Coordinates of C-alpha atoms in Angstrom, one line a residue:
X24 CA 0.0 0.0 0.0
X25 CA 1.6 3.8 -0.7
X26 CA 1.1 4.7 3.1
X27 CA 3.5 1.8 3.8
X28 CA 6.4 4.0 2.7
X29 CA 5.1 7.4 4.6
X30 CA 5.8 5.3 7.7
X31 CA 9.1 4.5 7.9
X32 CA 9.7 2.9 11.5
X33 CA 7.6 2.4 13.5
X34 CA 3.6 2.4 13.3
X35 CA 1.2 5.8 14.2
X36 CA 0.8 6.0 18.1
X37 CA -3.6 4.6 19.1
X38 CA -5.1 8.0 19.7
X39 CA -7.5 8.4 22.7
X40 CA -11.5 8.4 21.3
X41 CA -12.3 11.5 23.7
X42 CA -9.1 13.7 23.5
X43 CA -8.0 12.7 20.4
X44 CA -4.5 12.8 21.7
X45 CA -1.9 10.1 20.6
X46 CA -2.1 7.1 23.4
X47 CA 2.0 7.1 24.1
X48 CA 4.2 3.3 24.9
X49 CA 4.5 4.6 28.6
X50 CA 1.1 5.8 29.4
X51 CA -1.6 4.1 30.8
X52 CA -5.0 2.9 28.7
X53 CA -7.8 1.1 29.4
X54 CA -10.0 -0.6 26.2
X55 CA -14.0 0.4 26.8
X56 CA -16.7 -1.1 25.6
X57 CA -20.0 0.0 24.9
X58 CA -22.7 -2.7 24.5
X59 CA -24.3 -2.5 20.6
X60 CA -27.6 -1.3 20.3
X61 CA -28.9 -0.5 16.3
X62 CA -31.1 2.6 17.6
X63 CA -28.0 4.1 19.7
X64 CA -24.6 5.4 18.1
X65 CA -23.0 4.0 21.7
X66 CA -21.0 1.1 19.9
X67 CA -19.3 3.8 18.2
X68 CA -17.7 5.4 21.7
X69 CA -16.2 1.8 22.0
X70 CA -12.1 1.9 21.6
X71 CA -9.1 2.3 23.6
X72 CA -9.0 6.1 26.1
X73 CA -6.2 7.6 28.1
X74 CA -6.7 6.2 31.8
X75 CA -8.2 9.6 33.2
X76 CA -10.1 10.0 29.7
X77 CA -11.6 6.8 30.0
X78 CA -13.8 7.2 33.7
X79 CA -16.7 8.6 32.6
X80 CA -17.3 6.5 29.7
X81 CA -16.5 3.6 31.5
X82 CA -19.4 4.5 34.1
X83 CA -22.1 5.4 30.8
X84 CA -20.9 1.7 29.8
X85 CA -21.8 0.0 32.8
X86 CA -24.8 1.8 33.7
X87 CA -26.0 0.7 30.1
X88 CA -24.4 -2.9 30.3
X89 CA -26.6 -3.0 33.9
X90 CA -29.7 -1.2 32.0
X91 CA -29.4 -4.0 29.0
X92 CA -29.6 -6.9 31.7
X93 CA -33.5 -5.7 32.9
X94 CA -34.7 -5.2 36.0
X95 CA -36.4 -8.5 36.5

């Protein structure tokens, strides 16, 4: 592919989905995932944050994960 020669060493750095800030080697990340629902865009907020980044989406994620489950 042509963008194999732009990158000559080593691959693009993940980026954060809420700062979209590069996600350095030494810094801490956490993977979220949003459960899918076709009438909600949540699955798209799924990927891989910046530690602090990632709280409150990992608390919208589990209250919907717990919301999915029913209440009976």
């Amino acid at each position: 592919m042509f963008l194999d020669s732009y990158w000559q060493g080593e691959p693009p750095s993940p980026v954060c989905r809420s700062c979209k800030q590069p996600i350095g080697k030494n810094q801490a990340a956490e993977e979220v995932q949003f459960p899918h629902d076709p009438d909600r865009q949540t699955h798209e907020m799924s990927g891989l944050y910046h530690a602090a980044c990632a709280r409150p989406f990992r608390s919208i994620a589990h209250a919907l994960k717990m919301l999915d489950r029913g209440f009976f």
